[in-house]
């Protein structure tokens, strides 16, 4: 389409994307009727080449019609009795597609939102099939792979918006979650309880016989036939404190080991997704 426009108006410098946007605006605004558009399509090729014969004008006319039809005509889609896309929905879908592509072009690659998986249904497949012909104009006007990538991502974003898929909030795509994993929270609670118990045992070993301290010491030696006032109670307290310290060290190593494994897992998953 851009090549034929350049032949008709060589004095005007218009890009492929600008020309495609103008065509869509004219059709969306209903400036010309169907009969007028058909007449313009028939007159475009003969007027652009006055020396063309009737024999070679027909293939050019067919090619021009194919370009225009691919750019602006969207087929009616009907998949089932309850899943149906009508003409006014196609215009709304076209508008959402244009907005999504323009929005994607201005977003850096690393800031693009992560798109969710689309459920497989007749309605969703009908939406994808309806959007495919609309991409022809954008893809033909694409100048490089980066622009093609932004067009395809914008189309996928448009599909998610049309079907109502939940998208992540802008700016949260690269943020890391600050929530503490459940396994780490459980181990940290164990460490905190063990440290508190060590403090109570140490206080009792130093001669603190307050009822609260005594109750905690009895709980620490529950199930063991030990008298808190026997001569070797200091040795028993020291052994219990050392045992708790060893458990705390083991739990700390487990946290570091699990954290390292989680970090490697997230890095590998990010590498595979990118």
JSON list of N, CA and C in Angstrom, two decimals, residues 132-171:
[
{"chain": "A", "resi": 132, "resn": "UNK", "atom": "N", "xyz": [-5.65, -11.51, 14.53]},
{"chain": "A", "resi": 132, "resn": "UNK", "atom": "CA", "xyz": [-4.56, -11.86, 13.62]},
{"chain": "A", "resi": 132, "resn": "UNK", "atom": "C", "xyz": [-4.57, -11.03, 12.34]},
{"chain": "A", "resi": 133, "resn": "UNK", "atom": "N", "xyz": [-5.72, -10.86, 11.64]},
{"chain": "A", "resi": 133, "resn": "UNK", "atom": "CA", "xyz": [-5.68, -10.03, 10.42]},
{"chain": "A", "resi": 133, "resn": "UNK", "atom": "C", "xyz": [-5.35, -8.57, 10.69]},
{"chain": "A", "resi": 134, "resn": "UNK", "atom": "N", "xyz": [-5.66, -8.08, 11.89]},
{"chain": "A", "resi": 134, "resn": "UNK", "atom": "CA", "xyz": [-5.36, -6.68, 12.19]},
{"chain": "A", "resi": 134, "resn": "UNK", "atom": "C", "xyz": [-3.86, -6.43, 12.32]},
{"chain": "A", "resi": 135, "resn": "UNK", "atom": "N", "xyz": [-3.09, -7.47, 12.54]},
{"chain": "A", "resi": 135, "resn": "UNK", "atom": "CA", "xyz": [-1.64, -7.31, 12.71]},
{"chain": "A", "resi": 135, "resn": "UNK", "atom": "C", "xyz": [-0.90, -7.19, 11.39]},
{"chain": "A", "resi": 136, "resn": "UNK", "atom": "N", "xyz": [-1.58, -7.48, 10.28]},
{"chain": "A", "resi": 136, "resn": "UNK", "atom": "CA", "xyz": [-0.89, -7.50, 8.98]},
{"chain": "A", "resi": 136, "resn": "UNK", "atom": "C", "xyz": [-0.28, -6.14, 8.69]},
{"chain": "A", "resi": 137, "resn": "UNK", "atom": "N", "xyz": [-1.06, -5.08, 8.90]},
{"chain": "A", "resi": 137, "resn": "UNK", "atom": "CA", "xyz": [-0.57, -3.73, 8.60]},
{"chain": "A", "resi": 137, "resn": "UNK", "atom": "C", "xyz": [0.65, -3.38, 9.44]},
{"chain": "A", "resi": 138, "resn": "UNK", "atom": "N", "xyz": [0.60, -3.69, 10.72]},
{"chain": "A", "resi": 138, "resn": "UNK", "atom": "CA", "xyz": [1.72, -3.37, 11.60]},
{"chain": "A", "resi": 138, "resn": "UNK", "atom": "C", "xyz": [2.97, -4.17, 11.23]},
{"chain": "A", "resi": 139, "resn": "UNK", "atom": "N", "xyz": [2.79, -5.45, 10.94]},
{"chain": "A", "resi": 139, "resn": "UNK", "atom": "CA", "xyz": [3.95, -6.29, 10.63]},
{"chain": "A", "resi": 139, "resn": "UNK", "atom": "C", "xyz": [4.57, -5.93, 9.29]},
{"chain": "A", "resi": 140, "resn": "UNK", "atom": "N", "xyz": [3.75, -5.55, 8.31]},
{"chain": "A", "resi": 140, "resn": "UNK", "atom": "CA", "xyz": [4.31, -5.13, 7.02]},
{"chain": "A", "resi": 140, "resn": "UNK", "atom": "C", "xyz": [5.11, -3.84, 7.14]},
{"chain": "A", "resi": 141, "resn": "UNK", "atom": "N", "xyz": [4.69, -2.98, 8.07]},
{"chain": "A", "resi": 141, "resn": "UNK", "atom": "CA", "xyz": [5.40, -1.70, 8.25]},
{"chain": "A", "resi": 141, "resn": "UNK", "atom": "C", "xyz": [6.56, -1.80, 9.23]},
{"chain": "A", "resi": 142, "resn": "UNK", "atom": "N", "xyz": [6.78, -2.96, 9.82]},
{"chain": "A", "resi": 142, "resn": "UNK", "atom": "CA", "xyz": [7.86, -3.11, 10.79]},
{"chain": "A", "resi": 142, "resn": "UNK", "atom": "C", "xyz": [9.21, -3.00, 10.10]},
{"chain": "A", "resi": 143, "resn": "UNK", "atom": "N", "xyz": [10.13, -2.27, 10.74]},
{"chain": "A", "resi": 143, "resn": "UNK", "atom": "CA", "xyz": [11.44, -2.03, 10.15]},
{"chain": "A", "resi": 143, "resn": "UNK", "atom": "C", "xyz": [12.53, -2.96, 10.68]},
{"chain": "A", "resi": 144, "resn": "UNK", "atom": "N", "xyz": [12.37, -3.49, 11.88]},
{"chain": "A", "resi": 144, "resn": "UNK", "atom": "CA", "xyz": [13.39, -4.36, 12.45]},
{"chain": "A", "resi": 144, "resn": "UNK", "atom": "C", "xyz": [12.73, -5.33, 13.42]},
{"chain": "A", "resi": 145, "resn": "UNK", "atom": "N", "xyz": [13.56, -6.20, 13.99]},
{"chain": "A", "resi": 145, "resn": "UNK", "atom": "CA", "xyz": [13.05, -7.22, 14.90]},
{"chain": "A", "resi": 145, "resn": "UNK", "atom": "C", "xyz": [12.54, -6.62, 16.21]},
{"chain": "A", "resi": 146, "resn": "UNK", "atom": "N", "xyz": [13.16, -5.54, 16.66]},
{"chain": "A", "resi": 146, "resn": "UNK", "atom": "CA", "xyz": [12.70, -4.92, 17.90]},
{"chain": "A", "resi": 146, "resn": "UNK", "atom": "C", "xyz": [11.28, -4.39, 17.76]},
{"chain": "A", "resi": 147, "resn": "UNK", "atom": "N", "xyz": [11.00, -3.76, 16.63]},
{"chain": "A", "resi": 147, "resn": "UNK", "atom": "CA", "xyz": [9.65, -3.25, 16.41]},
{"chain": "A", "resi": 147, "resn": "UNK", "atom": "C", "xyz": [8.66, -4.40, 16.24]},
{"chain": "A", "resi": 148, "resn": "UNK", "atom": "N", "xyz": [9.08, -5.46, 15.56]},
{"chain": "A", "resi": 148, "resn": "UNK", "atom": "CA", "xyz": [8.20, -6.63, 15.43]},
{"chain": "A", "resi": 148, "resn": "UNK", "atom": "C", "xyz": [7.91, -7.24, 16.79]},
{"chain": "A", "resi": 149, "resn": "UNK", "atom": "N", "xyz": [8.92, -7.30, 17.65]},
{"chain": "A", "resi": 149, "resn": "UNK", "atom": "CA", "xyz": [8.71, -7.84, 19.00]},
{"chain": "A", "resi": 149, "resn": "UNK", "atom": "C", "xyz": [7.72, -6.99, 19.79]},
{"chain": "A", "resi": 150, "resn": "UNK", "atom": "N", "xyz": [7.84, -5.66, 19.69]},
{"chain": "A", "resi": 150, "resn": "UNK", "atom": "CA", "xyz": [6.90, -4.79, 20.40]},
{"chain": "A", "resi": 150, "resn": "UNK", "atom": "C", "xyz": [5.48, -4.93, 19.86]},
{"chain": "A", "resi": 151, "resn": "UNK", "atom": "N", "xyz": [5.35, -5.15, 18.55]},
{"chain": "A", "resi": 151, "resn": "UNK", "atom": "CA", "xyz": [4.02, -5.34, 17.96]},
{"chain": "A", "resi": 151, "resn": "UNK", "atom": "C", "xyz": [3.38, -6.62, 18.48]},
{"chain": "A", "resi": 152, "resn": "UNK", "atom": "N", "xyz": [4.15, -7.70, 18.49]},
{"chain": "A", "resi": 152, "resn": "UNK", "atom": "CA", "xyz": [3.60, -8.98, 18.95]},
{"chain": "A", "resi": 152, "resn": "UNK", "atom": "C", "xyz": [3.28, -8.95, 20.44]},
{"chain": "A", "resi": 153, "resn": "UNK", "atom": "N", "xyz": [4.14, -8.29, 21.22]},
{"chain": "A", "resi": 153, "resn": "UNK", "atom": "CA", "xyz": [3.84, -8.19, 22.65]},
{"chain": "A", "resi": 153, "resn": "UNK", "atom": "C", "xyz": [2.62, -7.33, 22.88]},
{"chain": "A", "resi": 154, "resn": "UNK", "atom": "N", "xyz": [2.49, -6.24, 22.11]},
{"chain": "A", "resi": 154, "resn": "UNK", "atom": "CA", "xyz": [1.29, -5.41, 22.22]},
{"chain": "A", "resi": 154, "resn": "UNK", "atom": "C", "xyz": [0.03, -6.17, 21.86]},
{"chain": "A", "resi": 155, "resn": "UNK", "atom": "N", "xyz": [0.12, -7.05, 20.85]},
{"chain": "A", "resi": 155, "resn": "UNK", "atom": "CA", "xyz": [-1.04, -7.87, 20.48]},
{"chain": "A", "resi": 155, "resn": "UNK", "atom": "C", "xyz": [-1.40, -8.83, 21.61]},
{"chain": "A", "resi": 156, "resn": "UNK", "atom": "N", "xyz": [-0.40, -9.45, 22.22]},
{"chain": "A", "resi": 156, "resn": "UNK", "atom": "CA", "xyz": [-0.68, -10.35, 23.35]},
{"chain": "A", "resi": 156, "resn": "UNK", "atom": "C", "xyz": [-1.28, -9.59, 24.52]},
{"chain": "A", "resi": 157, "resn": "UNK", "atom": "N", "xyz": [-0.79, -8.37, 24.75]},
{"chain": "A", "resi": 157, "resn": "UNK", "atom": "CA", "xyz": [-1.35, -7.54, 25.82]},
{"chain": "A", "resi": 157, "resn": "UNK", "atom": "C", "xyz": [-2.79, -7.17, 25.51]},
{"chain": "A", "resi": 158, "resn": "UNK", "atom": "N", "xyz": [-3.08, -6.89, 24.23]},
{"chain": "A", "resi": 158, "resn": "UNK", "atom": "CA", "xyz": [-4.46, -6.56, 23.84]},
{"chain": "A", "resi": 158, "resn": "UNK", "atom": "C", "xyz": [-5.39, -7.75, 24.06]},
{"chain": "A", "resi": 159, "resn": "UNK", "atom": "N", "xyz": [-4.92, -8.95, 23.75]},
{"chain": "A", "resi": 159, "resn": "UNK", "atom": "CA", "xyz": [-5.75, -10.15, 23.97]},
{"chain": "A", "resi": 159, "resn": "UNK", "atom": "C", "xyz": [-6.08, -10.29, 25.46]},
{"chain": "A", "resi": 160, "resn": "UNK", "atom": "N", "xyz": [-5.10, -10.08, 26.32]},
{"chain": "A", "resi": 160, "resn": "UNK", "atom": "CA", "xyz": [-5.35, -10.18, 27.76]},
{"chain": "A", "resi": 160, "resn": "UNK", "atom": "C", "xyz": [-6.36, -9.15, 28.23]},
{"chain": "A", "resi": 161, "resn": "UNK", "atom": "N", "xyz": [-6.29, -7.94, 27.68]},
{"chain": "A", "resi": 161, "resn": "UNK", "atom": "CA", "xyz": [-7.23, -6.90, 28.09]},
{"chain": "A", "resi": 161, "resn": "UNK", "atom": "C", "xyz": [-8.63, -7.18, 27.55]},
{"chain": "A", "resi": 162, "resn": "UNK", "atom": "N", "xyz": [-8.73, -7.72, 26.35]},
{"chain": "A", "resi": 162, "resn": "UNK", "atom": "CA", "xyz": [-10.04, -7.98, 25.76]},
{"chain": "A", "resi": 162, "resn": "UNK", "atom": "C", "xyz": [-10.77, -9.08, 26.52]},
{"chain": "A", "resi": 163, "resn": "UNK", "atom": "N", "xyz": [-10.06, -10.14, 26.86]},
{"chain": "A", "resi": 163, "resn": "UNK", "atom": "CA", "xyz": [-10.72, -11.27, 27.54]},
{"chain": "A", "resi": 163, "resn": "UNK", "atom": "C", "xyz": [-10.83, -11.04, 29.04]},
{"chain": "A", "resi": 164, "resn": "UNK", "atom": "N", "xyz": [-10.24, -9.94, 29.54]},
{"chain": "A", "resi": 164, "resn": "UNK", "atom": "CA", "xyz": [-10.36, -9.62, 30.95]},
{"chain": "A", "resi": 164, "resn": "UNK", "atom": "C", "xyz": [-9.40, -10.35, 31.85]},
{"chain": "A", "resi": 165, "resn": "UNK", "atom": "N", "xyz": [-8.26, -10.79, 31.31]},
{"chain": "A", "resi": 165, "resn": "UNK", "atom": "CA", "xyz": [-7.27, -11.47, 32.14]},
{"chain": "A", "resi": 165, "resn": "UNK", "atom": "C", "xyz": [-6.63, -10.48, 33.11]},
{"chain": "A", "resi": 166, "resn": "UNK", "atom": "N", "xyz": [-6.32, -10.95, 34.30]},
{"chain": "A", "resi": 166, "resn": "UNK", "atom": "CA", "xyz": [-5.73, -10.10, 35.32]},
{"chain": "A", "resi": 166, "resn": "UNK", "atom": "C", "xyz": [-4.26, -9.86, 35.02]},
{"chain": "A", "resi": 167, "resn": "UNK", "atom": "N", "xyz": [-3.91, -8.58, 34.90]},
{"chain": "A", "resi": 167, "resn": "UNK", "atom": "CA", "xyz": [-2.54, -8.19, 34.59]},
{"chain": "A", "resi": 167, "resn": "UNK", "atom": "C", "xyz": [-1.88, -7.62, 35.84]},
{"chain": "A", "resi": 168, "resn": "UNK", "atom": "N", "xyz": [-0.56, -7.80, 36.00]},
{"chain": "A", "resi": 168, "resn": "UNK", "atom": "CA", "xyz": [0.12, -7.21, 37.15]},
{"chain": "A", "resi": 168, "resn": "UNK", "atom": "C", "xyz": [0.11, -5.70, 37.07]},
{"chain": "A", "resi": 169, "resn": "UNK", "atom": "N", "xyz": [0.11, -5.06, 38.24]},
{"chain": "A", "resi": 169, "resn": "UNK", "atom": "CA", "xyz": [0.11, -3.60, 38.30]},
{"chain": "A", "resi": 169, "resn": "UNK", "atom": "C", "xyz": [1.42, -3.08, 37.75]},
{"chain": "A", "resi": 170, "resn": "UNK", "atom": "N", "xyz": [1.34, -1.97, 37.02]},
{"chain": "A", "resi": 170, "resn": "UNK", "atom": "CA", "xyz": [2.54, -1.39, 36.40]},
{"chain": "A", "resi": 170, "resn": "UNK", "atom": "C", "xyz": [3.56, -1.04, 37.47]},
{"chain": "A", "resi": 171, "resn": "UNK", "atom": "N", "xyz": [4.81, -1.39, 37.20]},
{"chain": "A", "resi": 171, "resn": "UNK", "atom": "CA", "xyz": [5.89, -1.11, 38.12]},
{"chain": "A", "resi": 171, "resn": "UNK", "atom": "C", "xyz": [6.21, -2.23, 39.08]}
]
